[in-house]
Coordinates of C-alpha atoms and ligand atoms in Angstrom, one line a residue:
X1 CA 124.1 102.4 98.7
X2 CA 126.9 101.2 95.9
X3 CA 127.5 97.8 95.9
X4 CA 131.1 96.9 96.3
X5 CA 132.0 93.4 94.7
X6 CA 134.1 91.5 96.5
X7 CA 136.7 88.9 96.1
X8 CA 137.8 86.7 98.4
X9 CA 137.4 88.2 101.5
X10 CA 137.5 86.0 104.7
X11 CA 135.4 87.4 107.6
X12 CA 136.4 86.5 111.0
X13 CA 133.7 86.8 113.8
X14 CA 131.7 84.1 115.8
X15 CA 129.4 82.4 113.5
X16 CA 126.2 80.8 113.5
X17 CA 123.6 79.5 111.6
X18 CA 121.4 76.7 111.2
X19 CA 121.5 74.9 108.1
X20 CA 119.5 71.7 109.2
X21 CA 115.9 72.0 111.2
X22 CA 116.6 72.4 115.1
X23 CA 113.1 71.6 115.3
X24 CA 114.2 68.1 114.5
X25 CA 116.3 68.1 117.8
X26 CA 115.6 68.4 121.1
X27 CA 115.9 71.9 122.5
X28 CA 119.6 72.0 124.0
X29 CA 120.9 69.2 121.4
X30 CA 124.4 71.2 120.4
X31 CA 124.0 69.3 116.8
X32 CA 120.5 72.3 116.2
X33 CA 123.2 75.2 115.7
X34 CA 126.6 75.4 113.7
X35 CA 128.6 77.4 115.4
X36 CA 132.2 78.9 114.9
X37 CA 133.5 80.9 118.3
X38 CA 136.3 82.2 116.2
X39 CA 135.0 81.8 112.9
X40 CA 135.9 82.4 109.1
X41 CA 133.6 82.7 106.7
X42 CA 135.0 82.9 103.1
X43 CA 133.3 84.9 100.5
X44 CA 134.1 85.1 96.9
X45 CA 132.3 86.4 93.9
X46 CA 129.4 87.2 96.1
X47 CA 129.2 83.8 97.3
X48 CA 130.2 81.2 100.8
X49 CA 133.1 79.5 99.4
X50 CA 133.6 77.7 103.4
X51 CA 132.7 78.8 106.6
X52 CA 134.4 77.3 109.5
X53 CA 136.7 78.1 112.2
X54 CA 139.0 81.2 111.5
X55 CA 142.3 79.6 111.5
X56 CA 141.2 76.2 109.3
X57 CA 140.2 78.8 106.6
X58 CA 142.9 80.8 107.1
X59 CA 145.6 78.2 106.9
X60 CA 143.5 76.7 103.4
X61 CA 143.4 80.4 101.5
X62 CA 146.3 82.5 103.2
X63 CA 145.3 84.8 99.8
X64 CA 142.2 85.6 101.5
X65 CA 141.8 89.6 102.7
X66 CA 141.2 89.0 106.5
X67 CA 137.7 91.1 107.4
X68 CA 139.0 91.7 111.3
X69 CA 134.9 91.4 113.4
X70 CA 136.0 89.8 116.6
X71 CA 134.5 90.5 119.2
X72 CA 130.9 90.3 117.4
X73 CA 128.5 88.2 115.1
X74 CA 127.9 87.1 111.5
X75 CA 124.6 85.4 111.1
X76 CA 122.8 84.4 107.8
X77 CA 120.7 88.0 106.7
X78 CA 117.5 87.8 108.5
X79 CA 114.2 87.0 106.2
X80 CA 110.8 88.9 106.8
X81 CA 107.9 86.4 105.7
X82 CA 105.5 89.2 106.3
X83 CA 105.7 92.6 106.2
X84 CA 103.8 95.8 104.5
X85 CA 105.6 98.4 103.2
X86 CA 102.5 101.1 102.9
X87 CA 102.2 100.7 106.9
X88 CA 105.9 101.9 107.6
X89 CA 104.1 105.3 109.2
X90 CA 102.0 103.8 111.4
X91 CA 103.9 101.6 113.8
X92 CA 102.4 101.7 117.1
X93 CA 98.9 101.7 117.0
X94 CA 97.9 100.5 120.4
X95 CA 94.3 99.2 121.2
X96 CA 92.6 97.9 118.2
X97 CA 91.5 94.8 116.6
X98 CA 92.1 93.8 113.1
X99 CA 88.9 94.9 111.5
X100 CA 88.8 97.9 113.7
X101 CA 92.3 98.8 113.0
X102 CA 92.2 98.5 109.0
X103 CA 89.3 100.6 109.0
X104 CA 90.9 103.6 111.3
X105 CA 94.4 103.0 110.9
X106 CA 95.9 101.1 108.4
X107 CA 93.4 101.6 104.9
X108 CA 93.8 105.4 105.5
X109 CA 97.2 105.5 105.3
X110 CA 97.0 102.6 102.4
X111 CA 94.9 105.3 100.6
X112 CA 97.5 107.8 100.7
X113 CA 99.7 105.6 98.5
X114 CA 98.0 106.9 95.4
X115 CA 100.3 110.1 96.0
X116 CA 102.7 108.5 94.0
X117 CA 105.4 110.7 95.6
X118 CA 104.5 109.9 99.0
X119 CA 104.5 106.4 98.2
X120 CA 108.4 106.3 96.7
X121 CA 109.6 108.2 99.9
X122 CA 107.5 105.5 102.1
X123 CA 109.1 103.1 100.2
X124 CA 112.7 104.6 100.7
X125 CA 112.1 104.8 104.5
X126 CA 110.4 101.1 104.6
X127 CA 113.6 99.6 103.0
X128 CA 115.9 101.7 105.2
X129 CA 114.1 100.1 108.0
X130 CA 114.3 96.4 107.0
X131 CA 118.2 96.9 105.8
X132 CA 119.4 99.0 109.2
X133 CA 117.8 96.0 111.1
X134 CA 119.4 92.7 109.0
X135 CA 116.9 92.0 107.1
X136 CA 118.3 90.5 103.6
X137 CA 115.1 89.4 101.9
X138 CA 111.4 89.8 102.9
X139 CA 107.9 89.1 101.4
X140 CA 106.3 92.2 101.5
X141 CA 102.9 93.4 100.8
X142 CA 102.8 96.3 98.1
X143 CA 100.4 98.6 98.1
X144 CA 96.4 98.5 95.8
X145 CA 97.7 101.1 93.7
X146 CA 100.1 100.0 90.4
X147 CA 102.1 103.1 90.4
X148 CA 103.3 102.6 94.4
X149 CA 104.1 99.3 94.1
X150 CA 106.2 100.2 90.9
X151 CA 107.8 102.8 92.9
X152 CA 108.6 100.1 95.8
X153 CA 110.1 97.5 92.9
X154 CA 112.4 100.3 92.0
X155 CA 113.5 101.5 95.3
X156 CA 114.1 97.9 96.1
X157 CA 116.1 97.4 93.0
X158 CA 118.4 100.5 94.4
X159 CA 118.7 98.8 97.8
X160 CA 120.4 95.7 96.4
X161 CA 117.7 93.5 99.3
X162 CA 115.7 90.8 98.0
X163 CA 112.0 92.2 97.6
X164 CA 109.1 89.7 96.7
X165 CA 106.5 91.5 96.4
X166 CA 103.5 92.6 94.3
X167 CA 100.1 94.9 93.8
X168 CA 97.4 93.6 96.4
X169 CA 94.2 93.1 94.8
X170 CA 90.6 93.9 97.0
X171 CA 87.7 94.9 95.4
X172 CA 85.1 94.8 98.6
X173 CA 84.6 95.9 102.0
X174 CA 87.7 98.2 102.4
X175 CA 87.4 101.8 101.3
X176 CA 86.0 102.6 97.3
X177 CA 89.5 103.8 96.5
X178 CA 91.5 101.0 97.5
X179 CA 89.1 98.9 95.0
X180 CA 89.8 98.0 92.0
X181 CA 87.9 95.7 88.8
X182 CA 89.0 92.3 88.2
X183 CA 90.4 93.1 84.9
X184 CA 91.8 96.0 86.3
X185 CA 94.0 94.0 88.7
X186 CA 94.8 91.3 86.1
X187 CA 96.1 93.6 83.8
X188 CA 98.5 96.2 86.0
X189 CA 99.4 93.0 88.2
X190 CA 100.4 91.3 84.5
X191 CA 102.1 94.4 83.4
X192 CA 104.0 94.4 87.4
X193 CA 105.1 90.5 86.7
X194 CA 107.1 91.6 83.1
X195 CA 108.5 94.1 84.5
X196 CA 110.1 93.5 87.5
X197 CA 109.9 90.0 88.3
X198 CA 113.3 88.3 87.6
X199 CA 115.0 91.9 87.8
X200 CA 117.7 91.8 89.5
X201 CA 117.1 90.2 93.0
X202 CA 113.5 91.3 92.8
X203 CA 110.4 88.7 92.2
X204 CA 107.0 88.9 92.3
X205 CA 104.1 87.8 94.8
X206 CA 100.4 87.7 93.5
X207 CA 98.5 89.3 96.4
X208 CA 95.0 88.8 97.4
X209 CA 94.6 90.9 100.4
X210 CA 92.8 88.6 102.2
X211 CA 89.4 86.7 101.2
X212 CA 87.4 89.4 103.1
X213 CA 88.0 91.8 100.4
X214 CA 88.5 89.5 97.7
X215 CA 85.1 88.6 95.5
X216 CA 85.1 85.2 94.1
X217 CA 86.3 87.0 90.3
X218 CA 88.8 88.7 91.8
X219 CA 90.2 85.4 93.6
X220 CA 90.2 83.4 89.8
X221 CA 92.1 86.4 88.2
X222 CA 94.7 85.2 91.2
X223 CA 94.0 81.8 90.2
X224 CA 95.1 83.1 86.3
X225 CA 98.0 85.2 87.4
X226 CA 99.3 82.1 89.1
X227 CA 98.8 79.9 85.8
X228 CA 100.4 82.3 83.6
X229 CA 103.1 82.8 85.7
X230 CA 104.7 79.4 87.0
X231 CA 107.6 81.1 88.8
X232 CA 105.4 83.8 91.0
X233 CA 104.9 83.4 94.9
X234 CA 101.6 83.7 96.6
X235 CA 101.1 85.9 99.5
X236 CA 98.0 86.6 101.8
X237 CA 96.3 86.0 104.8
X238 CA 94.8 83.5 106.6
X239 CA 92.6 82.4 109.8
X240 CA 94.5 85.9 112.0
X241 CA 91.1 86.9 114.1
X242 CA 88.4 85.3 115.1
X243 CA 85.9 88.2 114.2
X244 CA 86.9 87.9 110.6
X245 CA 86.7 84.3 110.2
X246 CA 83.1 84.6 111.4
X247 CA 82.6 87.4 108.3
X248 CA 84.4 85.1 106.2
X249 CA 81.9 82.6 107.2
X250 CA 79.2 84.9 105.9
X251 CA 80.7 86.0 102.8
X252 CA 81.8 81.9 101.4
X253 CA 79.0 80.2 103.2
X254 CA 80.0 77.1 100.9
X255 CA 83.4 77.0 101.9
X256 CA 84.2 74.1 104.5
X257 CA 86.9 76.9 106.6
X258 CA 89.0 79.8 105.4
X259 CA 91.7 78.0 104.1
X260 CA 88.8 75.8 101.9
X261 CA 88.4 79.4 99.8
X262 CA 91.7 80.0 98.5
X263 CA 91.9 75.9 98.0
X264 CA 88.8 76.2 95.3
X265 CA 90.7 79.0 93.2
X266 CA 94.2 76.9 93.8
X267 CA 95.9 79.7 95.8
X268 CA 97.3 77.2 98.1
X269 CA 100.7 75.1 97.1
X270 CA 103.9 75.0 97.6
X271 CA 103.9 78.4 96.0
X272 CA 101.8 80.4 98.8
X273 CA 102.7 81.7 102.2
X274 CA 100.0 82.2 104.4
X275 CA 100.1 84.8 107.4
X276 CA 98.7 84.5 110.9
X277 CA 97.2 81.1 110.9
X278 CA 96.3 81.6 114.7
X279 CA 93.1 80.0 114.9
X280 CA 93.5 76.6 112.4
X281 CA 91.2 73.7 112.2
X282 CA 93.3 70.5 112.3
X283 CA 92.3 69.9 109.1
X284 CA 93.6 72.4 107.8
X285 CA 97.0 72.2 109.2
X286 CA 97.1 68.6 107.5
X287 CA 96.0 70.2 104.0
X288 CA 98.7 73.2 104.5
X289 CA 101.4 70.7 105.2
X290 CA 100.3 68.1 102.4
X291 CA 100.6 70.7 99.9
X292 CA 103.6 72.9 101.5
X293 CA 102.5 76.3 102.1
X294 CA 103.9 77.9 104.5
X295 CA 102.8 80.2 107.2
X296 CA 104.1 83.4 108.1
X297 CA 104.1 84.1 112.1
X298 CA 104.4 87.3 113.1
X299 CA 103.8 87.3 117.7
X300 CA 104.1 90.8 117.8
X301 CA 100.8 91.5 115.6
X302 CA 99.2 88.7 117.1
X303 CA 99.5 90.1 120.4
X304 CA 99.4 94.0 119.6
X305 CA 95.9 93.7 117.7
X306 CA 95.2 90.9 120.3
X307 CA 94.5 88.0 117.5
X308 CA 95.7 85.1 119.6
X309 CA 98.4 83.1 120.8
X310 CA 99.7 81.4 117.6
X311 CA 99.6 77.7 118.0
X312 CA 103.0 76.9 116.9
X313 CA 102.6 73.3 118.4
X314 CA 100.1 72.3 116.3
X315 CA 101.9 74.0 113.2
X316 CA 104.9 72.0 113.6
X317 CA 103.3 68.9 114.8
X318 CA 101.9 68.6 111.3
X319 CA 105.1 69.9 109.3
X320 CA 103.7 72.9 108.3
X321 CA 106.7 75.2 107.6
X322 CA 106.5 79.0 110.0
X323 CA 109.0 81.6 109.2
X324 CA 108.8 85.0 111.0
X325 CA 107.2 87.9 110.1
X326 CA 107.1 91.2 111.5
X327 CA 103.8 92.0 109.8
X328 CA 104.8 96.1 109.7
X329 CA 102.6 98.0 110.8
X330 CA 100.9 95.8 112.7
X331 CA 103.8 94.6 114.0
X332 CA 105.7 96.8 116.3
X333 CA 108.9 97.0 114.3
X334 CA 111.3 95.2 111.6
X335 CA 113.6 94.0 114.1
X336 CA 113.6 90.2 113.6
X337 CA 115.6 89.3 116.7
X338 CA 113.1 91.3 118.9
X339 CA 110.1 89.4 116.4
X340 CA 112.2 86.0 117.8
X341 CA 112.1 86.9 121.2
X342 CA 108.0 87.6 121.3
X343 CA 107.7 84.3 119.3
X344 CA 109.6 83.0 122.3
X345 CA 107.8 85.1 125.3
X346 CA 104.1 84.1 123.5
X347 CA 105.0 80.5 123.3
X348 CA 106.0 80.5 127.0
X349 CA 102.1 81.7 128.1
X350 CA 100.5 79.7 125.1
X351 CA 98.1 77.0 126.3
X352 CA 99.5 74.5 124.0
X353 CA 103.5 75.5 124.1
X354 CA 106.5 74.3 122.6
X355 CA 110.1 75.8 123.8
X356 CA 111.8 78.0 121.6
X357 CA 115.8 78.0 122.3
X358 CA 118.1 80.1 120.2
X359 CA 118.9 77.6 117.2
X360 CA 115.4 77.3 116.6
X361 CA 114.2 80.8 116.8
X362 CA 117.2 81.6 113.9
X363 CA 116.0 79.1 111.9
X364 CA 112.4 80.8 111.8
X365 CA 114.2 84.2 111.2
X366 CA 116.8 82.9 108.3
X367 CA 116.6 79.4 107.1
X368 CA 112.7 78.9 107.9
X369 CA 111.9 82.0 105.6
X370 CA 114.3 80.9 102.6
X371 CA 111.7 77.2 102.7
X372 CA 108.9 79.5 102.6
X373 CA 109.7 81.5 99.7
X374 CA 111.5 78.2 97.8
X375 CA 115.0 79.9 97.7
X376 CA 116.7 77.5 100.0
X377 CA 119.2 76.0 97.5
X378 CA 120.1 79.9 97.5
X379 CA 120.1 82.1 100.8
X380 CA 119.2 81.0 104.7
X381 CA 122.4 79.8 105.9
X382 CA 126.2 79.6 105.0
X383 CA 126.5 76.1 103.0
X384 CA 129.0 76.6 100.3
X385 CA 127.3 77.8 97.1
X386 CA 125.2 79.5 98.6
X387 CA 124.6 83.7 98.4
X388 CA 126.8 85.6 100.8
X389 CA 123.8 87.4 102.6
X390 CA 124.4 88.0 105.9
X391 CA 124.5 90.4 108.8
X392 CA 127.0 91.7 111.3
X393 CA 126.2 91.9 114.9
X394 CA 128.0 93.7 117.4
X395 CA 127.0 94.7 120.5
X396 CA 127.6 98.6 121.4
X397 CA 130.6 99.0 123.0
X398 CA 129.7 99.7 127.2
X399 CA 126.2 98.4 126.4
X400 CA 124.2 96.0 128.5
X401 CA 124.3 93.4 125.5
X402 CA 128.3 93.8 125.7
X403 CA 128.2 93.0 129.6
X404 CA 126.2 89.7 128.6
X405 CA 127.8 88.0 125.8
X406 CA 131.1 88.4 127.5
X407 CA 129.9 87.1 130.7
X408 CA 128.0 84.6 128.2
X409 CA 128.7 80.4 128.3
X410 CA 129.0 79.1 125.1
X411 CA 127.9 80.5 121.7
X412 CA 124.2 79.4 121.6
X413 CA 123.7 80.9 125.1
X414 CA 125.2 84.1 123.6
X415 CA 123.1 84.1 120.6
X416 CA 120.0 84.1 122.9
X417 CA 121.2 87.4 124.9
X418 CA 121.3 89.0 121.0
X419 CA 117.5 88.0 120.7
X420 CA 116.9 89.0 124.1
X421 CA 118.9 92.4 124.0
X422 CA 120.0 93.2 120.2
X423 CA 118.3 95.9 118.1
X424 CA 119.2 98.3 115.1
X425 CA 122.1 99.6 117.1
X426 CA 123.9 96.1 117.5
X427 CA 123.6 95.7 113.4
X428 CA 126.8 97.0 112.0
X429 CA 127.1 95.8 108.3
X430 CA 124.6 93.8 106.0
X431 CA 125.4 92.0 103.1
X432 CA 123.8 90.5 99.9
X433 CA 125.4 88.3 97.8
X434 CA 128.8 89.6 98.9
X435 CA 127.8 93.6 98.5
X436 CA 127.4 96.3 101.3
X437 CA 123.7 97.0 101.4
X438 CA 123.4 98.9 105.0
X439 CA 126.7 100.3 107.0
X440 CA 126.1 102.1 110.1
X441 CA 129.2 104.1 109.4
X442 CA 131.8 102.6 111.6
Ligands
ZN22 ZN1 99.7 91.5 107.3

C-alpha cells in the first residue's frame, strides 16, 4: 500500500485508549480508560499532536482537515506479542497437543519455508492478515531458514507495520532440515541484524525456538548475538505444556526450572519476551518480574492445543508485564479483540481468576505490548509525541455489533461489545505513524 503523509489532519470518532495501567484500578474505576465520545485526535507529521474531545481540538487548530468517523472507533493499533508468520496456512488445527502438533502440523509446514518463493507469498498473506485485523506492530517468529525470514523483513518493509522479528535457531529434536550448526545460526542471524534491524520500522528479535530444540551451544550463540547487539529483542518460549517441561527436565537436568535455562545463557532481561508461561513456579514469576521480561499470553493457543488456563493472577500479582499474543497458528486467528475476549472467557473458568473489563483487556492488546517490546515512549496509546498508529473501528452498517453499541451505555461498555462482537469486517482503516497501511476500500 502507498503511504500517504499527512499533515494535520484531525480525526473525529469516539476515542479510547489507556495510557496508564487499568490493572492499577479496580475493574469499573472510570479513571482505567481515557475516553472521548466525540473525540478529536490531531495528527501531524505522522505523529498525536492532542487527542481530546472533538470540539476542544477543533476550536484550538480550526486549520486542521476534519477526518469525518462518527459513528465508529479509533483505538491505539493493536500489538501482537506473539505470533508466527510460517504458520499463517495452518490455522485451525483442532485436537493436538503441543508436541504432537509441531511434529504433524506445524514443523511440516515450517519445512516448506525453504521454497523461498512460497515463503515471500506466506509472508505477503501473514501481513495482510495482521494489517486487515489492526494490528500495528507484532513480534513475530520468522522462520529456521535465512532466506524466508529475509523475504518476511522485506515484505514487512513494503507493509509500512512494525515487524520485530528474526531467524529462529533449533538444532535438535525437530525435523533434520529445520536444524542448523551453531555457527551456522550465528552467522546468517549476524548477517539478518545488519541488514534489516533499524530499517525502517523494522527491528530484530534473536530467536531460540524454545530450549527443547536448542543445545546448550546453540543457546550461548544467543547469549553472543545478544552481546553484540545491545539494541535486539529476545523472543521465545517458555513453561506452555506440561509434557514439555517434563522433556525439558530431561534434557537440563541441572537447571533448577525452565526459566533457570535461559537465565544461565542471560536470555532473560528486560530485553526478552517470553510466551505461554502457563504453568510458572512462583519463583520464577519473582525472577521474571525482578528483571522485566515480559510474557506473551496468547488464550486461544492455550486452550486450542489444551496447555492450560494461563494464571494471569499470579503474573500480575508479581508485576510481571502480559501483552497478548495470538500465537498464529496455534492461535485461531490475528484478530486481537477476539484474542481479548478468550483472555477474558478463560480467566472467567480459571481456578485462580482475576476479572478482565474492557480498559484492561486494551491495555494487554496496545499499551501492554509496547512495555514488552520497550517502545512505550513511542507507540501504545495517544499521548502527544507519540507515533500516530492506530486503527478505525466501525461496526458494519445493519450488523448485530451496530444494534449494540447504539443501544450501548457509556463508552467503556461499548468498547466491550467490540471485543465481544468486532472482527476484520468492523476494521476500516489502520494507520502507522500517520500513513494508510490497510483500507478496506470504503
Ligand atoms: Zn508460539
Amino acid at each position: 500500500m502507498t503511504p500517504v503523509r499527512t499533515q494535520a489532519e484531525l480525526f473525529r470518532a469516539t476515542i479510547v485508549h489507556t495510557p496508564v495501567n487499568p490493572f492499577s484500578f479496580e475493574t469499573g474505576d472510570p479513571q482505567s480508560l481515557i475516553c472521548f465520545e466525540d473525540g478529536g485526535l490531531l495528527v501531524r507529521d505522522g505523529r498525536i499532536f492532542r487527542c481530546d474531545n472533538y470540539t476542544t481540538v477543533q476550536d484550538a487548530h480550526p486549520d486542521a482537515v476534519t477526518v469525518d468517523w462518527r459513528g465508529g472507533f479509533i483505538l491505539p493499533g493493536f500489538i501482537d506479542a506473539h505470533v508466527h508468520f510460517p504458520q499463517v496456512r495452518i490455522i485451525g488445527a483442532m485436537g493436538r497437543t503441543l508436541l504432537d502438533w509441531l511434529d504433524a502440523v506445524a514443523l511440516p509446514e515450517e519445512a516448506r519455508m525453504a521454497d523461498t518463493g512460497y515463503a515471500a507469498e506466506t509472508a505477503r498473506l501473514f501481513l495482510r492478515g495482521l494489517a486487515s485485523h489492526g494490528t500495528t506492530t507484532a513480534l513475530v517468529f520468522g522462520a529456521h531458514f535465512a532466506d524466508a525470514t529475509a523475504e518476511l523483513f522485506e515484505a514487512a518493509h513494503a507493509s509500512g507495520l512494525r515487524i520485530v522479528s528474526g531467524l529462529v535457531v533449533s538444532d535438535r529434536l525437530l525435523r533434520p532440515e529445520l536444524h542448523v550448526t551453531p555457527e551456522r545460526a550465528h552467522q546468517d542471524s549476524r548477517q539478518l541484524i545488519e541488514r534489516y534491524h533499524g530499517r525502517g520500522r523494522l527491528r530484530y528479535a534473536v530467536t531460540p525456538r524454545f530450549a527443547y530444540s536448542t543445545s546448550e551451544s546453540m543457546l550461548e550463540v544467543c547469549q553472543q548475538l545478544m552481546a553484540e547487539h545491545s539494541d535486539v529483542r529476545l523472543q521465545t518460549h517458555i513453561n506452555e505444556n506440561l509434557s514439555e517441561i517434563a522433556e525439558l527436565r530431561r534434557l537440563f537436568p541441572w537447571a533448577s526450572d525452565y526459566l533457570a535455562i535461559y537465565e544461565r545463557y542471560g536470555l532473560s532481561g528486560n530485553r526478552s519476551v517470553m510466551a505461554h508461561n502457563v504453568h510458572p513456579t512462583a519463583s520464577e514469576l519473582t525472577r521474571l518480574a525482578s528483571v522485566g521480561t515480559a510474557v506473551a499470553h496468547c488464550p486461544c493457543s492455550n486452550a486450542s492445543l489444551g496447555s492450560g488456563v494461563f494464571p494471569l493472577k499470579r503474573h500480575v500479582d508479581a508485576g510481571v508485564t502480559c501483552a497478548l499474543g495470538t500465537d498464529v497458528g496455534g492461535g485461531m486467528g490475528f484478530g486481537m479483540l477476539k484474542e481479548g475476549l478468550h483472555a477474558y472467557l478463560m480467566q472467567r473458568l480459571a481456578p485462580d481468576p482475576i476479572a478482565l473489563d474492557a480498559p484492561r483487556l486494551l491495555y494487554m492488546a496496545t499499551r501492554a505490548g509496547a512495555e514488552a517490546l520497550g517502545m512505550e515512549a513511542d507507540v501504545g496509546d495517544f499521548r502527544p509525541g507519540k507515533a500516530a498508529d492506530f486503527v478505525y473501528v466501525r461496526p458494519p452498517e445493519g450488523s448485530v455489533l451496530e444494534g449494540v453499541v447504539r443501544r450501548a451505555e457509556g463508552v467503556p461498555q461499548a468498547l466491550a461489545s467490540l471485543f465481544t462482537l468486532a472482527g476484520a469486517e468492523s476494521v476500516r482503516e489502520v494507520r502507522v505513524e500517520g500513513d494508510i497501511v490497510f483500507s478496506n476500500g470504503d
